[in-house]
Tab-separated table of C-alpha atoms and ligand atoms in Angstrom:
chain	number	residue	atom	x	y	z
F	1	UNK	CA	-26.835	11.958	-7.518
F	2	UNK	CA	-25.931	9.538	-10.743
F	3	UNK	CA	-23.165	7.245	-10.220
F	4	UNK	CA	-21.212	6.152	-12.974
F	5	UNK	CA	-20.012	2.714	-13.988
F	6	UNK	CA	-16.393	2.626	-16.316
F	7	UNK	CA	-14.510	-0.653	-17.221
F	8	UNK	CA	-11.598	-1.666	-15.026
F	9	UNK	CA	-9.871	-0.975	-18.248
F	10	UNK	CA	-12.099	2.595	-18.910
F	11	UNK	CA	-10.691	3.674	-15.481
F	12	UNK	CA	-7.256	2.767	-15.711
F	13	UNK	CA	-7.027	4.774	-18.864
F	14	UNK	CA	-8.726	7.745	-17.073
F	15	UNK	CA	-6.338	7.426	-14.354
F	16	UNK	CA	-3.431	6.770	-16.720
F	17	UNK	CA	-4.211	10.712	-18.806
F	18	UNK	CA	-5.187	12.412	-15.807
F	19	UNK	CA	-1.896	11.562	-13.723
F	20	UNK	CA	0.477	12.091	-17.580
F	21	UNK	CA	-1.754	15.864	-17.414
F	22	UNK	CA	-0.399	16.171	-14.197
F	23	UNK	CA	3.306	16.347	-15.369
F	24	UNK	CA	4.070	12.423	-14.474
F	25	UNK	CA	6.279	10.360	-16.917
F	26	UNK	CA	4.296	7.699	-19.233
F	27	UNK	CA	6.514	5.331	-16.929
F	28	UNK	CA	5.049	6.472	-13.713
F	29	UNK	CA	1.270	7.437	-14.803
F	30	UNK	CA	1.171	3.983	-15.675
F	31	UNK	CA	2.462	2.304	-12.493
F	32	UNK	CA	0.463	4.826	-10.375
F	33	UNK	CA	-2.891	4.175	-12.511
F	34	UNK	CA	-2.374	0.109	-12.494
F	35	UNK	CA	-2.182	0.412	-8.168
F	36	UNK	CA	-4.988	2.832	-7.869
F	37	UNK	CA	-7.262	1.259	-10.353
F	38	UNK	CA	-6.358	-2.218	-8.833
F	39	UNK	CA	-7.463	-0.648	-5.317
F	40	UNK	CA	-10.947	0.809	-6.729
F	41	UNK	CA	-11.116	-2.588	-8.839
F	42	UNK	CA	-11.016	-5.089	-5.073
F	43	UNK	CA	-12.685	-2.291	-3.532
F	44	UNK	CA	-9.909	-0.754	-1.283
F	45	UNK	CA	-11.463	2.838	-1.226
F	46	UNK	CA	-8.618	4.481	1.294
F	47	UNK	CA	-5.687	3.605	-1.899
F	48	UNK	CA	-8.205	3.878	-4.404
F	49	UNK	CA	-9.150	7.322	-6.938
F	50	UNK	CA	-8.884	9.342	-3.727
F	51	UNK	CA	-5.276	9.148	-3.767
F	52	UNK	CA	-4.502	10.884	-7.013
F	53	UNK	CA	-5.100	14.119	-5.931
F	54	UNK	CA	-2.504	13.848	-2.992
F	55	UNK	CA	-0.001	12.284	-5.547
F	56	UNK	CA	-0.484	15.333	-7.902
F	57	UNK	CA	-0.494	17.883	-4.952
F	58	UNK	CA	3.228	15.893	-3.725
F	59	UNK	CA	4.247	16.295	-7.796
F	60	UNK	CA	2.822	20.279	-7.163
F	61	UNK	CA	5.063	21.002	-4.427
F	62	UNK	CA	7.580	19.716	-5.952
F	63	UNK	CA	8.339	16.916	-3.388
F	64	UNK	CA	8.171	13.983	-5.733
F	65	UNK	CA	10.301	13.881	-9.055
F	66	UNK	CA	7.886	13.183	-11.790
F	67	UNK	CA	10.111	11.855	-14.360
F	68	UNK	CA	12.742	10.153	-12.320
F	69	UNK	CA	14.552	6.762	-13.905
F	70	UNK	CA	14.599	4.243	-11.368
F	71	UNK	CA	17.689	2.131	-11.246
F	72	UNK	CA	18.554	-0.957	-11.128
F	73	UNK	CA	21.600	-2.648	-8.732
F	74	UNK	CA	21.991	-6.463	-8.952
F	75	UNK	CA	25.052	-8.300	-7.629
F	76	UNK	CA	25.330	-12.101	-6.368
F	77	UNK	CA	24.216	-11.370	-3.314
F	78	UNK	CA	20.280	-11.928	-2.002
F	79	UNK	CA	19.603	-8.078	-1.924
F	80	UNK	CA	18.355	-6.318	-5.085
F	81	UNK	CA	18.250	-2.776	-4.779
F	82	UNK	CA	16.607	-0.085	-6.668
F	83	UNK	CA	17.301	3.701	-6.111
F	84	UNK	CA	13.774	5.250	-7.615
F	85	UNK	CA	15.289	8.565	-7.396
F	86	UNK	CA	13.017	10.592	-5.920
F	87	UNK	CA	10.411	9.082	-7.781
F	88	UNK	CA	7.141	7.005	-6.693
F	89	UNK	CA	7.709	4.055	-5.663
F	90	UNK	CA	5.678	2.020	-7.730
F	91	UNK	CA	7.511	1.847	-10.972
F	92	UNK	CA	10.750	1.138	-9.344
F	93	UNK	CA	9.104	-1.964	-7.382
F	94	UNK	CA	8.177	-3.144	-10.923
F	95	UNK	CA	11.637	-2.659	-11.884
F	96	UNK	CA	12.725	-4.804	-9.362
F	97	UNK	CA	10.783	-7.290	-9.060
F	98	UNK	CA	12.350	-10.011	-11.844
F	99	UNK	CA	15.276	-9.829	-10.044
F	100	UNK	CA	13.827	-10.262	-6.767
F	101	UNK	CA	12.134	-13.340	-7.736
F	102	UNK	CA	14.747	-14.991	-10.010
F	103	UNK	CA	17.359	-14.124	-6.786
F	104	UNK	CA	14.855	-15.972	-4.578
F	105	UNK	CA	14.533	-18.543	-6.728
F	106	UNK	CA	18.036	-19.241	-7.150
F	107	UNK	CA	18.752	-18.509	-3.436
F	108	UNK	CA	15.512	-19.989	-1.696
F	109	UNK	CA	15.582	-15.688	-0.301
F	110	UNK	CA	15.738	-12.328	-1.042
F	111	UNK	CA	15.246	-9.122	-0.475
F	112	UNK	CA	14.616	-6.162	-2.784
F	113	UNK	CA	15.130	-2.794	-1.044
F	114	UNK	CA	13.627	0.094	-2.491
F	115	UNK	CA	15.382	3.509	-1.724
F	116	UNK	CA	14.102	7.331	-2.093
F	117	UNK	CA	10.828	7.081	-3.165
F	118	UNK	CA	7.592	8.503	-2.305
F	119	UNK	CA	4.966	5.653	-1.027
F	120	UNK	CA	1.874	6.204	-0.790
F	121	UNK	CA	0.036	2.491	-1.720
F	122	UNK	CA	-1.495	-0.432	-0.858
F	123	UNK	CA	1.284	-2.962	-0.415
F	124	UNK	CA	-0.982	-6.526	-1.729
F	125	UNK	CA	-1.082	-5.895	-5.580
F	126	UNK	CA	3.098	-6.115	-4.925
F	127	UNK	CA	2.517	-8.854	-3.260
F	128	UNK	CA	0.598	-10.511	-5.734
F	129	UNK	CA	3.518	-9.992	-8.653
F	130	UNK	CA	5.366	-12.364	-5.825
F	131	UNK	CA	2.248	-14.811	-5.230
F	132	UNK	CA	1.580	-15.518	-9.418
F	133	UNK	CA	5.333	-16.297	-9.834
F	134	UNK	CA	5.171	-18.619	-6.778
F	135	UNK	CA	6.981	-17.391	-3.703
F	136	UNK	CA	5.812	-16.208	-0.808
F	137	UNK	CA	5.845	-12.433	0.098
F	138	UNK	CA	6.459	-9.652	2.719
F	139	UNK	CA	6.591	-5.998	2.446
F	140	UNK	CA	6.541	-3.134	4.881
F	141	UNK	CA	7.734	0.340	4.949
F	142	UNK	CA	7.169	3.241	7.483
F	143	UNK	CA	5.393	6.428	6.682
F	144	UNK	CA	5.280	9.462	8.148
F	145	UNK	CA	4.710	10.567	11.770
F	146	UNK	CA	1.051	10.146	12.699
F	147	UNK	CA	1.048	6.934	15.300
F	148	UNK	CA	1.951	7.408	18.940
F	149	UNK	CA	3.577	4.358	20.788
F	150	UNK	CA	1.511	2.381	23.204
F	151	UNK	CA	1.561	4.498	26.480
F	152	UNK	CA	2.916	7.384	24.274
F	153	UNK	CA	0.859	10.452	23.392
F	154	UNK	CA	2.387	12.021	20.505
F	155	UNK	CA	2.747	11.011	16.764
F	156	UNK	CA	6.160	9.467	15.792
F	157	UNK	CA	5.412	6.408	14.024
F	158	UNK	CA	4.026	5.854	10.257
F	159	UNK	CA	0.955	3.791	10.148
F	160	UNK	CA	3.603	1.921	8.689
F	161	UNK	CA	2.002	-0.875	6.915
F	162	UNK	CA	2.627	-4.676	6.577
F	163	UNK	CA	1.961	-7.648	3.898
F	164	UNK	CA	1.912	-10.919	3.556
F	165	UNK	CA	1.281	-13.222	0.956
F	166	UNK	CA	1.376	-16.885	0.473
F	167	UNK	CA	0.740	-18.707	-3.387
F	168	UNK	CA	-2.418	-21.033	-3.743
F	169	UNK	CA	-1.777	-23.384	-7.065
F	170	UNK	CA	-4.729	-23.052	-9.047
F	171	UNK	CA	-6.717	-20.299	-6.886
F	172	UNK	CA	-6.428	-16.589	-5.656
F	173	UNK	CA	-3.343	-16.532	-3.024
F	174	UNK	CA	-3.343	-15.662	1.042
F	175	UNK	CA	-2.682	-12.331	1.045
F	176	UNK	CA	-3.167	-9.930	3.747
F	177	UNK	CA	-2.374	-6.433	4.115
F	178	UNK	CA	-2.712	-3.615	6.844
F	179	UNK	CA	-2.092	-0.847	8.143
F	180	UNK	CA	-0.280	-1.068	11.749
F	181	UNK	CA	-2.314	1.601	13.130
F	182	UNK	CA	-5.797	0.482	13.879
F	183	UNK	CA	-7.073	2.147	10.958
F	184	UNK	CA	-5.065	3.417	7.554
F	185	UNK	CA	-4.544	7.151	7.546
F	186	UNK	CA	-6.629	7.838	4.199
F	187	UNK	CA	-9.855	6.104	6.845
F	188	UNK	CA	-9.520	9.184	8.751
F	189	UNK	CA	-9.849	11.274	5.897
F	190	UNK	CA	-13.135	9.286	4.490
F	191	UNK	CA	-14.430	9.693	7.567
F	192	UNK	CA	-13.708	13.435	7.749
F	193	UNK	CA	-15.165	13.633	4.402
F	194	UNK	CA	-18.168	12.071	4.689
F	195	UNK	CA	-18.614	14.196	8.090
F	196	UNK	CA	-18.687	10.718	10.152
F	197	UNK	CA	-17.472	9.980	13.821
F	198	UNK	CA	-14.474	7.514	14.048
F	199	UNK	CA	-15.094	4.574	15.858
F	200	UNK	CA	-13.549	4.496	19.439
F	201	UNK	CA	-9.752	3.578	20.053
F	202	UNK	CA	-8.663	5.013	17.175
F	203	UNK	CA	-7.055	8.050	18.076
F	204	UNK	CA	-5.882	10.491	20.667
F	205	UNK	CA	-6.341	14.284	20.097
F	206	UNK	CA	-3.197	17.152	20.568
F	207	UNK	CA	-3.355	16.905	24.319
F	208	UNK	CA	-3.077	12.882	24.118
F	209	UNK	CA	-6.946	12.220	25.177
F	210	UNK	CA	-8.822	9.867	23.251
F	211	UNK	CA	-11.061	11.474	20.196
F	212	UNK	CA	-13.802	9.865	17.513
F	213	UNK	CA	-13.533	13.626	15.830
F	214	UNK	CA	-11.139	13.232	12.305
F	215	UNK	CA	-10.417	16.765	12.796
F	216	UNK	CA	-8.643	16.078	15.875
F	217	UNK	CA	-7.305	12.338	15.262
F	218	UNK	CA	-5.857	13.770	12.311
F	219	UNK	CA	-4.182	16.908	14.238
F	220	UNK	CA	-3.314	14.985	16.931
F	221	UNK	CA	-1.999	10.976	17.019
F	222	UNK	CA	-3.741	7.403	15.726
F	223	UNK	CA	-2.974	4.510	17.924
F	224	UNK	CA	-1.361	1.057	16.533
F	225	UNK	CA	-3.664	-1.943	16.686
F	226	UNK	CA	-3.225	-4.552	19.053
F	227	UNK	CA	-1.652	-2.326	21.877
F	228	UNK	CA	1.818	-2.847	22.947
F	229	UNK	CA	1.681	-5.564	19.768
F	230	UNK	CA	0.906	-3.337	17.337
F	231	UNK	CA	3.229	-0.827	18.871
F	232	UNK	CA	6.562	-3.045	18.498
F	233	UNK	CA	5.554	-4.769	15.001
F	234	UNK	CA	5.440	-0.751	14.128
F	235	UNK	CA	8.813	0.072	15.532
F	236	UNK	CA	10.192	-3.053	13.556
F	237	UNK	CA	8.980	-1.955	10.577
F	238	UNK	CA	10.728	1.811	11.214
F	239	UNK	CA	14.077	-0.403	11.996
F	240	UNK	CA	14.177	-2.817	9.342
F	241	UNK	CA	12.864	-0.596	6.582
F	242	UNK	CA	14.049	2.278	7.613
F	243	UNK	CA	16.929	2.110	9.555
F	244	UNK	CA	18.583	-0.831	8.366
F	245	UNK	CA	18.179	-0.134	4.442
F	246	UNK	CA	19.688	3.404	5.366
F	247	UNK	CA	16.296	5.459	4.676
F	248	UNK	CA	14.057	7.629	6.346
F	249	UNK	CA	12.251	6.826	9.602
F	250	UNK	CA	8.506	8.066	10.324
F	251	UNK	CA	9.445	10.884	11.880
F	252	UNK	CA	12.632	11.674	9.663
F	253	UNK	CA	9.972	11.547	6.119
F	254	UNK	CA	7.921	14.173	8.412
F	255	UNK	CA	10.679	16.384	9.288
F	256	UNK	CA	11.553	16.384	5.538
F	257	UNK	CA	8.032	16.860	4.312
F	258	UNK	CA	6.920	19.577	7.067
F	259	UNK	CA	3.058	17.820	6.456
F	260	UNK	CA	1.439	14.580	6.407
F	261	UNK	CA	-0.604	16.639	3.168
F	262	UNK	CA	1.355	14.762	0.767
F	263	UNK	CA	3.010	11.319	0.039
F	264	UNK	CA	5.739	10.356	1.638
F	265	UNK	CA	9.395	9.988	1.317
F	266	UNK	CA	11.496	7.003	2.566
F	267	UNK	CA	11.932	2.915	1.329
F	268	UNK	CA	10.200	-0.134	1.414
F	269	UNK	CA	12.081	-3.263	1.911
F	270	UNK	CA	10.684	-6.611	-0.046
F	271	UNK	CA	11.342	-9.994	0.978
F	272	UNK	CA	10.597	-13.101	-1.158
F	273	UNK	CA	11.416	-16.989	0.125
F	274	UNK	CA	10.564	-20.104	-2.741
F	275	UNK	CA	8.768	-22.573	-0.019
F	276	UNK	CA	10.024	-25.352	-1.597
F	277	UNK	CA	13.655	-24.554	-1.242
F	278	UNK	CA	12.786	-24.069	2.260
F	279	UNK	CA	10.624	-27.501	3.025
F	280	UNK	CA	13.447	-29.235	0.560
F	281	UNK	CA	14.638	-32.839	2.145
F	282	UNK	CA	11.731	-32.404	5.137
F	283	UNK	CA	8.913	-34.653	3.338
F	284	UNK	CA	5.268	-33.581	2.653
F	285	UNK	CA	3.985	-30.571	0.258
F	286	UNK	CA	4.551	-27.413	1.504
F	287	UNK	CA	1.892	-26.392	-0.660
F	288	UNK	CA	-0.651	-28.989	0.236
F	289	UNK	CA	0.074	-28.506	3.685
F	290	UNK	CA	-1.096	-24.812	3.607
F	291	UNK	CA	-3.974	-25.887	1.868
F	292	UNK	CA	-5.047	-28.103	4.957
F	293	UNK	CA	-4.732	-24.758	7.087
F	294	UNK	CA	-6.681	-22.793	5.237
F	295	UNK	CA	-9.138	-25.182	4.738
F	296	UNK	CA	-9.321	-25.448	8.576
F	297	UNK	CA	-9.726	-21.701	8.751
F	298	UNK	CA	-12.931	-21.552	6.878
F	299	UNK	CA	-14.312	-24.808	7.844
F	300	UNK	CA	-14.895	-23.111	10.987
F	301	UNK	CA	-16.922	-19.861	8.936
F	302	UNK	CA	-14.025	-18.036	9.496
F	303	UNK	CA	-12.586	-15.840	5.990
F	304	UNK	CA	-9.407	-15.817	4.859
F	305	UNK	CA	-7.863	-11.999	4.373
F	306	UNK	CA	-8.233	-10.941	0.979
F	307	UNK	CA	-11.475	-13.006	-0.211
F	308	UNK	CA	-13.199	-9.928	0.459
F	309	UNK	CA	-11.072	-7.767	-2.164
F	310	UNK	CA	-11.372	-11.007	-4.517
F	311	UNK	CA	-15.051	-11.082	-4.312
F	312	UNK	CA	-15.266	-7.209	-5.502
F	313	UNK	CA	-12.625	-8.122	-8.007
F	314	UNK	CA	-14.681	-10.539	-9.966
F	315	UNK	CA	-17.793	-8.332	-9.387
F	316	UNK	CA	-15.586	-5.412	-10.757
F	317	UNK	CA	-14.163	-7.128	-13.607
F	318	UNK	CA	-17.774	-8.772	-14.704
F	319	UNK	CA	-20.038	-5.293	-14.360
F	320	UNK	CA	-17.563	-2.289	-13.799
F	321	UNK	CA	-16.462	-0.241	-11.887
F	322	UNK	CA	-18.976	1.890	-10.040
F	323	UNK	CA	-18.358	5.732	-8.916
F	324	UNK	CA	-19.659	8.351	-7.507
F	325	UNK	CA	-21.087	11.406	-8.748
F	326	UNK	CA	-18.348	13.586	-6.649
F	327	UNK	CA	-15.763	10.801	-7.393
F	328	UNK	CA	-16.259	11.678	-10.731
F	329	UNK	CA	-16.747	14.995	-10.531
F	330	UNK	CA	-12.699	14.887	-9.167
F	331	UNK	CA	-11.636	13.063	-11.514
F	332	UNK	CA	-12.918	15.107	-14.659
F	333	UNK	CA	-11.749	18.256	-12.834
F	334	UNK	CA	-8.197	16.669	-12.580
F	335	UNK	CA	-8.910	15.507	-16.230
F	336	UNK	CA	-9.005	18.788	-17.918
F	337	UNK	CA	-7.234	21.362	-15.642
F	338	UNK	CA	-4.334	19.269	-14.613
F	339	UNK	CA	-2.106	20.493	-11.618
F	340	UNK	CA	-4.005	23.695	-11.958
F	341	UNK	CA	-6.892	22.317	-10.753
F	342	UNK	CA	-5.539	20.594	-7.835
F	343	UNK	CA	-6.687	21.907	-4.155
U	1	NDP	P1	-8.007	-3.427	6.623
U	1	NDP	O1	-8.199	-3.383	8.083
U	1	NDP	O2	-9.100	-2.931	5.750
U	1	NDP	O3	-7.686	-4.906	6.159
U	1	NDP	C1	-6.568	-5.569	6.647
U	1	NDP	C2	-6.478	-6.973	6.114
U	1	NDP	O4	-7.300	-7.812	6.904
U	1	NDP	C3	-6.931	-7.176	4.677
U	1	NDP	O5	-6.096	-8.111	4.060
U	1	NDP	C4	-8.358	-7.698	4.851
U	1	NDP	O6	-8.827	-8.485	3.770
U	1	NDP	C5	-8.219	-8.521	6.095
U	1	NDP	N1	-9.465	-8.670	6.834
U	1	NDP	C6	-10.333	-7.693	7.195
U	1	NDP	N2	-11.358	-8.225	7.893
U	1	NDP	C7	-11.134	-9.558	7.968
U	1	NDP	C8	-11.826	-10.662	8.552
U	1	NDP	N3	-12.971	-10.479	9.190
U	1	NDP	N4	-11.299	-11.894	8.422
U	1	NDP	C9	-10.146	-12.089	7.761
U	1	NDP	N5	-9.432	-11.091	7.184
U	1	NDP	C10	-9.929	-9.850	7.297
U	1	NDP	O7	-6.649	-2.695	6.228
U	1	NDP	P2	-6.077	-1.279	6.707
U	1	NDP	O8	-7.178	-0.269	6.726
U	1	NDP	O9	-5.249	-1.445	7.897
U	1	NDP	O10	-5.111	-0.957	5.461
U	1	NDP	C11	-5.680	-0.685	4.182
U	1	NDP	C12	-4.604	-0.484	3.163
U	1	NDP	O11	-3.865	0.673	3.460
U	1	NDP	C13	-3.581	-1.607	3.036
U	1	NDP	O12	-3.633	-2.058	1.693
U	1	NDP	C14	-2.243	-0.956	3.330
U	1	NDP	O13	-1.154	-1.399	2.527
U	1	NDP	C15	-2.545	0.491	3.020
U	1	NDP	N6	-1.645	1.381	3.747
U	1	NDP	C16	-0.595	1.943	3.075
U	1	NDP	C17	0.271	2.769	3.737
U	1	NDP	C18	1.465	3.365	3.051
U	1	NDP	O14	2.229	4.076	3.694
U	1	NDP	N7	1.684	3.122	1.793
U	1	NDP	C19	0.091	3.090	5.153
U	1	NDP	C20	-1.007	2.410	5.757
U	1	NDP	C21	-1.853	1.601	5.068
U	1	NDP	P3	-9.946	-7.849	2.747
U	1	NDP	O15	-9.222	-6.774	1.977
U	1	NDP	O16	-10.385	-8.999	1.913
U	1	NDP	O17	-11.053	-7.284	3.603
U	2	PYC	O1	-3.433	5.333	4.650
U	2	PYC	O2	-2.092	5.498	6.369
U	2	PYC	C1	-2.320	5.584	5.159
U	2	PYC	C2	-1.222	6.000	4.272
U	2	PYC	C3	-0.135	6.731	4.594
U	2	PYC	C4	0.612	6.873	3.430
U	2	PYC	C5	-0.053	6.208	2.446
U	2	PYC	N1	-1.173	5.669	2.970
């Protein structure tokens, strides 16, 4: 079947019409497009094109506010919030984030909490708007029920995922980014697509045994990576952005959804630090010092997180971006019938 190649920008466009078709505010088409393009871009496929059909299925059933205003609270404390009212996420973290980085700069940390939004992307391109302006990143938020707890059987957890970033003067930053499952949930789904077996230790199926059949992994639980590690960083996550910015839990987002179908509703909590404030009056380069780590991580052939995704950047931005025929075929369908055409 014939693949097609578009521009990073060609896409991003594409992206941009199909989601403002789909009843989305210019504000929010163009947030949404710039993360899914940027995840088809570094070759991310599980946050890449595949997720605008879910978004425009959660704008369908009328479980995401298409239009909604974020807004903006900033007082002279550390924490920035932003209340995205209903909305997706990802134009309210752009709201927030000058505030979040001039508070961190002025403070050494903070913390921008994101409230009532739906979430359904990859967390590094936030991470980078931290990196280029410096400071060093986290972000996490839960998700929706579909992780048991180590020694559980049943889903209550979000794959709930977890970033990190760290700036690199003059070159790409340390960034990495996962899922605290052992797999994203939209890696289930490719797999179920493309009619493949999961790997082993991924999930358990309804009656808590283990399964490599999608079908069942997806009916039943995923398991979080690392074991009881995984397990607890996951339960963190549900406390810290969940519980303690006064949003939804995994299981709460579920119970107000009734699917894991569509993108989910809860927060996302930010945290910036400037390294320098931090290092300040201790001698020695914070920066060059975590230049001599990483350049003792790969002078053992070891890769740093994130290379990967820059490698496929550069190859996307020099030759395009390269989909396929059914890819495309979804995309043009979404093009001209809109939410109509959604399945
Ligand atoms: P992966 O397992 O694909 O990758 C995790 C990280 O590890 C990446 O930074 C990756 O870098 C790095 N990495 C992979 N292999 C190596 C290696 N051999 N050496 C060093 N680093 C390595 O991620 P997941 O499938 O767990 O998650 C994918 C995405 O899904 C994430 O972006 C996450 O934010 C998103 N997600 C979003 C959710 C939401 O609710 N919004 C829920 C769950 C996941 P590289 O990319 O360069 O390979
Ligand atoms: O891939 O696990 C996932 C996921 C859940 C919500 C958004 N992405």
């Amino acid at each position: 079947m014939t693949e097609t190649t578009l521009t990073v920008q060609e896409l991003q466009a594409l992206v941009t019409e199909i989601f403002q078709h789909g009843g989305l505010s210019p504000l929010h088409a163009g947030a949404l497009a710039r993360v899914i393009t940027a995840g088809e871009r570094d070759a991310c496929k599980s946050h890449g094109v595949y997720r605008i059909e879910g978004c425009l299925r959660t704008v369908k059933a009328d479980k995401v506010v298409p239009d909604a205003e974020p807004t903006l609270t900033i007082d002279d404390s550390a924490i920035v919030r932003v209340d995205a009212g209903g909305g997706f996420s990802n134009a309210a973290f752009e709201m927030g984030v000058p505030a979040l980085a001039e508070r961190a700069q002025a403070l050494g940390v903070a913390a921008l909490v994101i409230n009532d939004c739906t979430h359904f992307s990859a967390l590094w391109p936030e991470i980078e708007m931290l990196t280029d302006r410096g400071l060093v990143g986290m972000a996490m938020c839960p998700s929706y029920s579909s992780v048991a707890p180590t020694g559980g059987t049943k889903a209550l957890m979000g794959t709930n995922p977890f970033a990190f970033g760290w700036p690199r003067p003059g070159g790409d930053p340390y960034v990495f980014d996962f899922a605290t499952s052992v797999a994203a949930r939209g890696e289930i789904e490719l797999h179920r697509r493309a009619g493949k077996s999961l790997p082993e230790g991924w999930a358990v199926d309804t009656d808590g045994n283990p399964t490599t059949d999608p079908e069942a992994a997806l009916a039943g639980a995923m398991l979080p990576f690392g074991g009881h590690k995984g397990s607890a960083i996951s339960a963190m996550i549900e406390l810290l952005a969940g519980v303690m910015i006064g949003d939804l839990t995994s299981e709460e987002s579920l119970a107000v959804l009734g699917t894991t179908t569509l993108a989910p509703r809860h927060g996302e909590l930010i945290l910036a630090f400037d390294p320098a404030r931090f290092a300040a009056g201790r001698g020695g380069d914070p920066m060059a010092r975590a230049e001599t780590l990483f350049e003792a991580i790969l002078g053992q052939g070891a890769r740093l997180p994130s290379q990967r995704r820059f490698v496929a950047r550069a190859k996307a931005q020099a030759d395009g971006i390269t989909l396929s025929a059914d890819e495309m075929a979804i995309l043009n369908r979404l093009q001209s019938g809109g939410l109509d055409a959604v399945e």
